[in-house]
Amino acid sequence: MLGCLKYGTALALALLNAWLLGTGATEEGIYTHHLLVQLHEGVDEDAHQLAVEYGFGSARKLPFGERLFHFYPRDAPKTRRKRSLRHRQRLEKDRRVKNVIAQEGFDRQKRGYRDINDIDVSMSDPLFSKQWYLINTGQADGTPGLDLNVAEAWKMGYTGKGVTIAIMDDGIDYLHPDLALNYNAEASYDFSSNDPYPYPRYTDDWFNSHGTRCAGEVSAVANNNICGVGVAYSSKVAGIRMLDQPFMTDIIEASSISHMPQVIDIYSASWGPTDDGKTVDGPRELTLQAMADGVNKGRGGKGSIYVWASGDGGSYDDCNCDGYASSMWTISINSAINDGRTALYDESCSSTLASTFSNGRKRNPEAGVATTDLYGNCTLRHSGTSAAAPEAAGVFALALEANPNLTWRDMQHLTVLTSKRNKLHDEVHQWRRNGVGLEFNHLFGYGVLDAGGMVKLARDWKTVPERFHCVAGSVQEMHKIQSGEKLSLTISTDACQGKENFVRYLEHVQAVVTVNASRRGDLTINMTSPMGTKSILLSRRPRDADAKVGFDKWPFMTTHTWGEDPRGTWLLEVGFHGDAPQSGTLKEWTLMLHGTQSAPYIDQVVRDYQSKLAMSKKEELEEELDEAVERSLKSLMSKSN
């Protein structure tokens, strides 16, 4: 009924099956007055009348699934704890209605909303000189050269023209003089109030400035003497207001992610499950379907590009416990501060693809992200991974202008190939190379985005080969886990060789794990590929004291084995790290491989390109190479004579 997931995982299919069977949250869950209603065939035109008849404000047809409608209340969202109310019971009995599912309310939080004090291009804009993440000359105690290298892309003529980025957040001040010219009203919508005007709701503390600040990072107009400059300052920005309500629902998330996918190119999300170090949560059934539809059908079949902030839980959390950031369908972005160090709030995980920038040293008040603020104001105090995701969306907009034919997977490959270590450094996790020589870091992914490098490679980029997925093997037996001992399991696989879904060159790898423990937060999980690349799938989370739920078919994901040959033996190591003795049981480990059968690029070209990008004096090196070749030829000729 909801369609198929072309790139779906076993987890996603299981969730959809559960939905079809009518399963839902427990009786203790918080339910809203929002309903998912499926009508019988031929009665779509009655949806609005039906909604009003049963006490709702109206009905909105959902762009995914068949004959699905969102029945929403007349007034501000309210909640209830009983699963059935009188109007829903009456609605279920109506002959026009096939199915009714109440929408559970759950928590979603804005990321990186904090005070900075607590944590060769000429532009006329007053804050441009303070936007160190665009061009870092060492201002605000930063490290010169540590930036997004947007100047190179701008000089090549790419500024994001023709690309629309949607900011899924608490609204956008679209009247702001630094945003108004680039605001895309057609692509904007308010899913909190169900109208086309996503203006932020006023609060005394300006709490709802989050989306406006993110929008300015992407699309603030250049050379207008107002605030600063967006990364893609000629791009269009759309506002999708969906965060400002007591509880999130699956319908609102799915509707936001699937809003106008033929107009919107990039969706930027600086929010997710609570970053408290003890929450394990991700997208529900409808949102999974909407994301699958987005990558399969969005942008005329090239796929919607979803950019996600990796999380602000710091060393207490692990972004592989966030099902949005760790999804294969999103590009998860972490942040670095202006001297290349990790921010205290950065979460690390093996699903992070790359990094951009947040704030800087605590002692410097001008080291935050300079951007637009509510009511026509400007700010220097935006920060967190909230600031990092929109910067990445801006860089991707530059690449899309350079090559509008890029698919969602092309963008991920470009991210892996052109991101670079630069001067990023983490005291805990060292930089390493995987089996094909790609350099990565457990916290920073493949490095900081390089706009100039990405645009150069994007211009002549050829679409990557078709993607396949292979269930490489599964361990279903019960295995005990004890403190002081490490459980080691192996799966040997041919990666479905000889079958239609053979995977030879890896993109994403998922370890779908079912495990429980006397203290979930003390669990650690590592996985090593046949080519010797070790991925930390789960780090210790000291605030997570769960002893009941554990992880149920949770898809831990790694991008660290990108490009590797998956054939051979994979090793999973599960143990406990903590002061008190713990015990647990692993019930399942299923290995899922995702990638291509033919090489998306030649290995040597990859290495050559990365080495060239790292060289600051490229022309000199080329001259030296020519001279060396000439000397060698002369030497050979003299010896032959």
XYZ file of C-alpha atoms in Angstrom:
641
model
C 0.000 0.000 0.000
C 2.817 2.370 0.799
C 4.942 1.225 -2.121
C 8.322 -0.443 -2.156
C 11.676 0.766 -0.903
C 14.080 0.375 -3.803
C 17.063 0.909 -1.522
C 15.285 -0.250 1.653
C 16.824 -2.170 4.504
C 15.390 -5.153 6.300
C 14.631 -2.817 9.190
C 12.648 -0.413 7.033
C 10.607 -3.235 5.531
C 9.922 -4.668 8.964
C 8.688 -1.313 10.170
C 6.411 -0.919 7.172
C 5.011 -4.403 7.717
C 4.327 -3.509 11.323
C 2.465 -0.418 10.156
C 0.339 -2.446 7.753
C -0.572 -4.810 10.584
C -1.802 -1.869 12.589
C 0.821 -1.980 15.294
C 1.707 1.234 17.049
C 3.146 2.711 20.185
C 2.364 1.399 23.612
C -0.664 2.509 25.586
C 1.635 4.787 27.577
C 2.572 6.766 24.463
C 1.441 10.342 23.936
C -1.037 10.654 21.078
C -1.987 13.814 19.239
C -5.167 14.937 17.492
C -3.440 14.284 14.151
C -4.628 11.198 12.295
C -3.391 9.241 9.300
C -6.511 8.304 7.347
C -6.738 6.039 4.345
C -9.901 6.341 2.282
C -11.506 3.793 0.009
C -10.979 4.206 -3.693
C -13.005 6.918 -5.415
C -13.729 9.114 -2.395
C -10.639 11.376 -2.350
C -12.716 14.452 -3.087
C -14.681 13.857 0.135
C -11.608 14.130 2.369
C -12.044 17.768 3.408
C -15.778 17.370 4.001
C -15.156 14.194 5.975
C -12.522 15.851 8.166
C -14.769 18.818 8.997
C -17.703 16.509 9.657
C -15.759 14.708 12.364
C -14.384 17.803 14.060
C -11.057 18.352 12.277
C -9.761 21.527 10.656
C -9.266 19.908 7.257
C -7.485 17.109 5.400
C -4.295 17.265 3.357
C -3.474 14.589 0.784
C -0.088 13.005 1.380
C 2.318 12.771 -1.582
C 3.344 9.228 -0.691
C 1.218 6.102 -0.516
C -2.271 5.622 -1.950
C -5.340 7.585 -0.788
C -3.565 8.682 2.398
C -4.627 11.902 4.159
C -3.479 13.909 7.141
C -6.484 14.937 9.258
C -5.317 17.829 11.425
C -7.060 19.789 14.218
C -8.584 23.246 13.910
C -6.556 24.774 16.735
C -3.033 24.509 18.146
C -1.814 20.933 18.606
C -2.942 19.218 21.779
C -2.143 15.793 23.137
C -4.038 12.951 24.714
C -2.953 9.771 26.390
C -5.861 7.507 25.428
C -5.630 5.908 22.039
C -9.284 6.313 21.176
C -11.544 9.335 21.329
C -15.159 9.554 20.310
C -14.555 11.358 17.010
C -11.957 8.803 15.955
C -14.260 5.898 16.787
C -17.019 7.433 14.681
C -14.595 8.155 11.859
C -13.419 4.528 11.784
C -16.976 3.350 11.232
C -17.599 5.643 8.273
C -18.063 3.601 5.081
C -15.688 5.918 3.175
C -12.811 5.189 5.552
C -10.521 2.189 5.122
C -8.055 2.771 7.955
C -7.308 5.280 10.742
C -4.034 5.501 12.632
C -3.484 7.924 15.501
C -0.240 9.868 15.380
C 2.046 9.357 18.355
C 3.799 12.452 19.664
C 7.564 12.243 20.113
C 10.393 14.641 20.815
C 12.640 16.321 18.254
C 15.157 18.958 19.265
C 17.013 21.731 17.454
C 20.746 21.119 17.429
C 23.494 23.466 18.445
C 21.297 26.166 19.947
C 23.748 27.581 22.436
C 25.573 30.761 23.312
C 29.133 30.966 21.987
C 30.320 32.086 25.418
C 29.081 28.828 26.753
C 30.678 26.656 24.434
C 40.733 37.534 -1.956
C 37.094 37.924 -2.424
C 35.672 41.352 -1.776
C 32.150 41.725 -0.395
C 30.390 44.815 0.896
C 28.488 42.905 3.567
C 29.555 44.098 7.047
C 29.955 40.631 8.598
C 31.769 39.059 5.645
C 35.203 39.634 7.153
C 34.052 37.745 10.243
C 32.862 34.703 8.288
C 36.094 32.806 8.882
C 34.542 29.494 7.757
C 34.216 30.957 4.244
C 37.693 32.481 4.038
C 39.921 31.893 7.061
C 42.784 34.376 7.310
C 43.317 33.708 11.011
C 40.590 36.036 12.271
C 38.984 35.275 15.660
C 42.081 33.271 16.706
C 41.487 30.746 13.933
C 43.909 28.760 11.793
C 44.559 30.393 8.394
C 43.402 28.277 5.471
C 41.009 26.196 7.524
C 37.763 26.944 5.686
C 35.300 25.636 3.086
C 37.352 26.968 0.147
C 34.270 28.676 -1.273
C 36.370 31.458 -2.813
C 37.690 29.058 -5.443
C 34.171 27.964 -6.397
C 32.939 31.572 -6.512
C 35.817 32.605 -8.744
C 34.830 29.847 -11.140
C 31.394 31.465 -11.332
C 29.401 29.075 -9.137
C 27.176 30.689 -6.510
C 24.248 28.269 -6.282
C 22.105 29.801 -9.013
C 19.112 27.663 -9.972
C 19.277 25.494 -6.833
C 16.649 25.482 -4.046
C 17.523 24.466 -0.481
C 14.773 23.805 2.058
C 15.442 24.553 5.712
C 13.308 22.139 7.743
C 13.123 23.939 11.066
C 11.091 26.409 13.146
C 10.388 28.744 10.232
C 12.221 31.481 8.342
C 11.988 35.243 8.656
C 11.367 35.572 4.930
C 10.914 39.332 5.303
C 14.553 39.684 6.373
C 16.275 42.052 3.886
C 19.201 39.638 3.520
C 16.897 36.704 2.651
C 13.878 38.187 0.887
C 15.414 38.270 -2.610
C 16.409 34.606 -2.402
C 13.251 33.337 -0.686
C 11.303 30.681 -2.625
C 7.711 31.163 -1.498
C 6.381 28.506 -3.864
C 8.463 25.781 -2.215
C 7.743 26.903 1.372
C 5.091 25.613 3.770
C 4.126 25.682 7.442
C 3.277 22.162 8.601
C 2.835 23.361 12.187
C -0.005 25.734 11.237
C -0.974 24.147 7.896
C -0.580 27.245 5.759
C 1.970 28.485 3.192
C 3.564 31.101 5.482
C 6.367 29.550 7.582
C 7.101 32.662 9.647
C 8.588 31.901 13.100
C 6.333 32.167 16.146
C 7.378 34.998 18.453
C 8.940 34.227 21.832
C 10.593 36.642 24.240
C 13.870 34.705 24.136
C 13.977 34.506 20.318
C 14.077 30.731 20.605
C 12.569 30.380 17.131
C 15.475 32.081 15.382
C 17.059 28.713 14.606
C 15.718 28.304 11.049
C 16.391 31.929 10.108
C 20.017 31.572 11.164
C 20.424 28.358 9.163
C 18.822 29.996 6.108
C 21.298 32.880 6.167
C 24.257 30.521 6.131
C 23.023 29.065 2.851
C 21.399 31.875 0.901
C 22.109 35.308 2.428
C 22.359 37.797 -0.449
C 25.847 39.047 -1.358
C 26.998 42.650 -1.724
C 23.902 44.299 -0.271
C 25.568 45.826 2.824
C 23.462 43.622 5.127
C 24.772 40.971 7.547
C 27.006 38.435 5.778
C 27.100 36.197 2.701
C 25.581 32.761 2.143
C 27.771 29.869 1.018
C 25.570 29.658 -2.094
C 24.472 33.284 -2.165
C 22.555 33.032 -5.452
C 20.574 29.958 -4.421
C 16.923 29.984 -3.424
C 15.920 29.088 0.122
C 12.593 27.570 1.136
C 11.190 27.518 4.635
C 9.529 24.369 5.953
C 8.200 25.122 9.432
C 7.704 21.848 11.291
C 9.612 21.928 14.592
C 7.594 24.465 16.570
C 5.031 22.306 18.330
C 4.769 20.352 21.607
C 5.414 17.018 19.911
C 6.561 15.803 16.531
C 4.476 13.301 14.554
C 5.361 10.878 11.801
C 2.993 12.609 9.366
C 4.584 16.026 9.872
C 8.119 14.674 9.458
C 7.200 12.667 6.362
C 5.271 15.571 4.847
C 8.212 17.931 5.403
C 10.774 15.558 3.921
C 8.584 14.927 0.869
C 7.421 18.520 0.275
C 7.736 19.536 -3.395
C 10.600 17.151 -4.282
C 10.607 18.279 -7.918
C 11.247 21.895 -6.892
C 13.426 21.466 -3.803
C 16.884 20.035 -4.515
C 18.411 19.869 -1.034
C 16.760 19.443 2.371
C 18.768 20.662 5.379
C 17.887 19.347 8.848
C 19.557 20.645 12.003
C 17.499 18.590 14.436
C 16.878 15.053 15.566
C 16.176 12.868 18.594
C 17.196 14.220 21.979
C 20.996 14.409 22.343
C 20.910 13.301 25.981
C 23.214 10.313 25.610
C 20.508 7.781 26.412
C 18.013 8.054 23.530
C 17.967 5.571 20.654
C 15.506 6.794 18.041
C 15.010 7.386 14.344
C 12.459 7.926 11.589
C 9.104 6.179 11.845
C 7.312 4.254 9.078
C 5.914 7.121 7.010
C 9.127 9.112 7.230
C 11.126 6.090 6.081
C 8.794 5.762 3.105
C 9.037 9.488 2.354
C 12.847 9.384 2.411
C 12.884 6.304 0.178
C 10.550 8.038 -2.247
C 12.774 11.108 -2.100
C 15.975 9.349 -3.140
C 14.122 7.260 -5.750
C 11.844 9.881 -7.299
C 12.939 13.354 -6.174
C 14.549 15.784 -8.653
C 13.155 13.903 -11.643
C 14.556 10.584 -10.435
C 18.040 11.897 -9.580
C 17.087 11.848 -5.910
C 16.488 14.399 -3.181
C 19.607 15.292 -1.200
C 19.127 15.134 2.578
C 21.743 16.854 4.757
C 21.649 16.069 8.480
C 23.440 17.504 11.502
C 25.173 14.614 13.251
C 24.270 15.635 16.810
C 25.341 17.676 19.813
C 25.605 15.009 22.520
C 29.394 15.221 22.711
C 31.378 12.330 24.143
C 28.284 11.194 26.059
C 26.449 10.197 22.892
C 27.004 8.297 19.637
C 25.362 9.487 16.395
C 24.897 5.883 15.253
C 22.050 5.840 17.797
C 20.322 8.552 15.736
C 18.473 6.888 12.878
C 18.389 10.101 10.817
C 22.097 10.904 10.924
C 23.023 7.230 10.451
C 20.702 6.671 7.490
C 22.215 5.726 4.123
C 19.851 8.221 2.511
C 21.264 11.234 4.369
C 24.627 12.962 4.318
C 25.576 13.270 7.970
C 27.724 16.314 8.761
C 29.798 16.948 11.885
C 31.564 20.162 12.847
C 35.004 21.496 13.690
C 35.944 24.741 15.404
C 38.056 27.431 13.770
C 41.441 26.047 14.828
C 40.695 22.513 13.613
C 39.850 20.928 16.926
C 36.662 19.097 17.796
C 33.911 21.011 19.528
C 32.944 19.746 22.979
C 29.441 18.947 21.708
C 30.563 16.924 18.646
C 29.274 13.364 18.537
C 31.407 10.785 16.785
C 30.253 7.771 14.807
C 31.147 5.672 11.788
C 28.212 6.963 9.715
C 29.461 10.590 9.532
C 30.495 11.391 5.980
C 32.215 14.784 6.332
C 32.493 17.971 8.395
C 32.100 21.722 8.122
C 32.410 24.367 10.868
C 30.575 25.660 13.912
C 32.124 28.110 16.368
C 35.625 28.859 17.618
C 37.571 29.465 20.745
C 35.478 30.347 23.766
C 37.403 33.477 24.603
C 36.736 35.190 21.287
C 33.207 36.637 20.906
C 33.558 36.834 17.105
C 34.353 33.179 16.562
C 30.764 32.041 16.046
C 28.950 31.660 12.743
C 27.868 35.046 11.368
C 24.414 34.926 9.814
C 20.919 36.392 9.668
C 18.724 36.643 12.767
C 15.074 37.361 13.444
C 13.394 40.672 12.616
C 16.072 41.923 10.236
C 18.935 41.467 12.681
C 22.341 39.812 12.306
C 24.232 37.587 14.722
C 27.729 36.267 15.390
C 26.484 33.630 17.814
C 25.162 30.757 15.737
C 26.966 27.483 16.491
C 26.791 23.722 16.933
C 26.229 21.064 14.309
C 23.114 23.107 13.535
C 25.469 25.552 11.869
C 27.436 22.800 10.133
C 24.607 21.172 8.165
C 23.456 24.334 6.297
C 27.054 25.115 5.331
C 27.241 21.662 3.752
C 23.922 22.248 1.975
C 25.408 25.437 0.524
C 28.492 23.610 -0.759
C 26.279 20.945 -2.364
C 24.266 23.716 -4.038
C 27.470 24.991 -5.676
C 28.171 21.478 -6.976
C 24.615 21.117 -8.291
C 24.917 24.365 -10.206
C 28.134 23.047 -11.745
C 26.371 19.799 -12.699
C 22.571 19.628 -12.283
C 22.616 15.949 -13.300
C 24.262 14.810 -10.067
C 22.298 12.101 -8.280
C 21.999 11.784 -4.497
C 24.653 9.072 -4.634
C 26.941 11.160 -6.846
C 26.881 13.807 -4.132
C 27.955 11.262 -1.520
C 30.807 10.034 -3.739
C 31.942 13.608 -4.374
C 31.883 14.239 -0.637
C 34.095 11.227 0.029
C 36.561 12.066 -2.737
C 36.990 15.819 -2.292
C 36.735 16.301 1.479
C 40.155 16.627 3.024
C 41.970 16.451 6.305
C 43.289 20.003 6.042
C 44.256 20.976 9.611
C 41.549 19.033 11.428
C 42.738 17.090 14.464
C 41.077 15.072 17.189
C 42.902 14.037 20.342
C 40.901 10.817 20.710
C 40.544 9.456 17.180
C 43.470 9.392 14.784
C 43.287 9.722 11.013
C 43.512 6.386 9.213
C 43.316 5.022 5.651
C 40.896 2.349 4.578
C 41.628 -0.581 2.274
C 41.658 1.551 -0.887
C 43.679 4.412 0.591
C 40.889 6.872 1.466
C 41.759 8.847 4.599
C 39.060 9.091 7.274
C 38.498 9.972 10.915
C 35.911 8.524 13.291
C 34.704 12.016 14.239
C 35.299 14.122 11.105
C 34.406 11.478 8.499
C 36.414 12.028 5.296
C 37.368 15.551 6.345
C 36.205 19.105 5.793
C 34.200 19.894 2.664
C 36.164 21.623 -0.089
C 33.807 23.666 -2.288
C 36.433 24.414 -4.935
C 37.533 20.810 -5.183
C 33.978 19.504 -5.289
C 32.923 21.915 -8.040
C 35.967 21.030 -10.160
C 35.264 17.321 -9.960
C 31.494 17.779 -10.318
C 31.706 19.610 -13.650
C 32.774 16.536 -15.622
C 31.440 13.896 -13.228
C 29.865 10.794 -14.741
C 26.959 9.257 -12.854
C 28.054 6.337 -10.674
C 26.944 2.814 -11.666
C 23.733 1.206 -10.469
C 23.598 0.375 -6.794
C 22.858 -3.085 -5.378
C 22.418 -4.441 -1.893
C 23.361 -7.855 -0.610
C 22.507 -9.660 2.628
C 26.014 -10.961 3.198
C 25.189 -13.294 6.054
C 23.553 -13.521 9.435
C 24.313 -14.866 12.901
C 21.055 -15.790 14.651
C 22.250 -17.793 17.651
C 22.163 -16.426 21.219
C 25.580 -15.317 22.478
C 26.305 -14.225 26.038
C 28.375 -11.089 26.688
C 30.243 -10.559 29.976
C 32.396 -7.760 31.352
C 36.085 -8.481 30.931
C 35.428 -10.686 27.911
C 34.983 -9.775 24.264
C 32.454 -11.567 22.104
C 33.933 -12.112 18.627
C 31.771 -13.260 15.737
C 32.593 -13.646 12.046
C 30.690 -13.725 8.784
C 32.449 -14.932 5.653
C 30.840 -13.733 2.452
C 31.232 -13.715 -1.306
C 29.091 -10.522 -1.386
C 26.459 -12.303 -3.515
C 28.993 -12.942 -6.289
C 27.404 -14.705 -9.258
C 24.011 -13.197 -8.484
C 22.289 -10.117 -9.861
C 22.881 -8.213 -6.600
C 26.642 -8.814 -6.387
C 28.421 -5.963 -4.580
C 32.073 -5.485 -5.550
C 32.735 -1.855 -4.552
C 31.285 -0.773 -1.219
C 29.376 2.364 -0.376
C 27.458 1.838 2.889
C 27.663 -1.153 5.213
C 25.075 -1.919 7.876
C 25.344 -4.258 10.823
C 21.753 -4.948 11.880
C 22.071 -5.954 15.521
C 19.674 -7.203 18.187
C 21.288 -7.099 21.622
C 20.286 -6.329 25.189
C 22.367 -5.638 28.272
C 22.136 -4.973 31.993
C 23.374 -1.471 31.067
C 23.041 -0.552 27.408
C 25.321 2.493 27.693
C 28.342 0.335 28.566
C 28.078 -1.706 25.358
C 30.697 -1.197 22.659
C 30.583 -2.663 19.150
C 33.402 -2.716 16.589
C 33.459 -4.240 13.112
C 36.466 -5.016 10.897
C 36.228 -5.471 7.138
C 38.075 -8.131 5.095
C 40.526 -5.402 4.005
C 41.342 -4.616 7.644
C 39.387 -1.385 8.175
C 38.009 -1.127 11.711
C 34.777 0.783 12.288
C 33.580 1.780 15.753
C 29.868 1.065 15.392
C 28.975 1.962 18.985
C 30.945 3.817 21.634
C 30.227 3.852 25.345
C 27.386 6.166 26.316
C 27.787 6.678 30.098
C 24.326 8.248 30.579
C 22.406 5.363 29.015
C 21.224 3.089 31.841
C 18.672 1.110 29.814
C 18.358 -2.511 30.960
C 15.202 -3.561 29.076
C 14.966 -2.380 25.483
C 18.526 -2.709 24.200
C 18.842 -2.553 20.413
C 16.188 -4.339 18.349
C 17.277 -4.907 14.735
C 19.121 -1.591 14.894
C 21.110 -0.819 11.702
C 24.528 0.421 12.811
C 26.115 1.974 9.730
C 29.650 2.673 8.586
C 30.991 4.660 5.635
C 34.621 3.954 6.506
C 34.916 0.992 4.124
C 33.899 3.085 1.093
C 35.324 1.634 -2.135
C 36.566 -1.587 -0.545
C 36.044 -5.138 -1.814
C 33.623 -6.719 0.720
C 34.470 -10.332 -0.099
C 36.064 -12.225 2.736
C 35.627 -12.432 6.490
C 33.995 -9.679 8.561
C 34.630 -9.540 12.305
C 32.183 -8.178 14.906
C 33.469 -7.525 18.427
C 31.043 -6.777 21.265
C 32.027 -5.974 24.832
C 31.482 -3.748 27.845
C 33.408 -0.673 28.878
C 32.717 0.728 32.316
C 33.462 0.413 36.018
C 30.667 -1.950 37.087
C 30.377 -5.530 35.803
C 27.659 -6.004 33.174
C 26.124 -8.824 31.170
C 24.062 -9.116 28.022
C 22.923 -11.250 25.117
C 23.454 -10.760 21.387
C 20.586 -12.366 19.474
C 21.283 -11.343 15.891
C 23.890 -9.810 13.618
C 22.969 -9.428 9.965
C 25.501 -7.915 7.568
C 24.083 -5.701 4.797
C 26.332 -4.570 1.930
C 25.438 -1.685 -0.381
C 27.466 -0.681 -3.426
C 28.209 -1.246 -7.096
C 29.411 -4.086 -9.307
C 31.642 -1.970 -11.517
C 34.146 0.586 -10.300
C 32.650 4.084 -10.036
C 36.133 5.465 -10.638
C 39.647 4.172 -11.128
C 41.509 3.727 -7.846
C 44.631 5.480 -9.072
C 42.643 8.480 -10.267
C 41.205 8.813 -6.776
C 44.623 8.862 -5.156
C 46.077 11.225 -7.736
C 43.211 13.658 -7.405
C 43.423 13.776 -3.616
C 47.176 14.286 -3.653
C 46.844 17.119 -6.165
C 44.237 18.858 -4.040
C 46.551 18.668 -1.054
C 49.356 20.427 -2.924
C 49.336 24.182 -2.593
C 51.886 24.670 -5.380
C 50.421 22.451 -8.046
C 52.014 24.208 -11.023
C 55.489 24.057 -9.518
C 55.102 20.355 -8.857
C 54.007 19.754 -12.430
C 57.087 21.600 -13.685
C 59.304 19.550 -11.363
C 57.670 16.369 -12.664
C 58.283 17.397 -16.287
C 61.924 18.168 -15.499
C 62.337 14.832 -13.718
C 60.866 12.962 -16.677
C 63.170 14.855 -19.059
C 66.228 14.063 -16.929
C 65.256 10.375 -16.827
C 64.836 10.247 -20.598
C 68.233 11.906 -21.159
C 69.831 9.462 -18.746
C 68.325 6.476 -20.544
C 69.430 7.821 -23.924
C 72.986 8.396 -22.744
C 73.164 4.857 -21.342
C 71.865 3.379 -24.589
C 74.518 5.275 -26.531
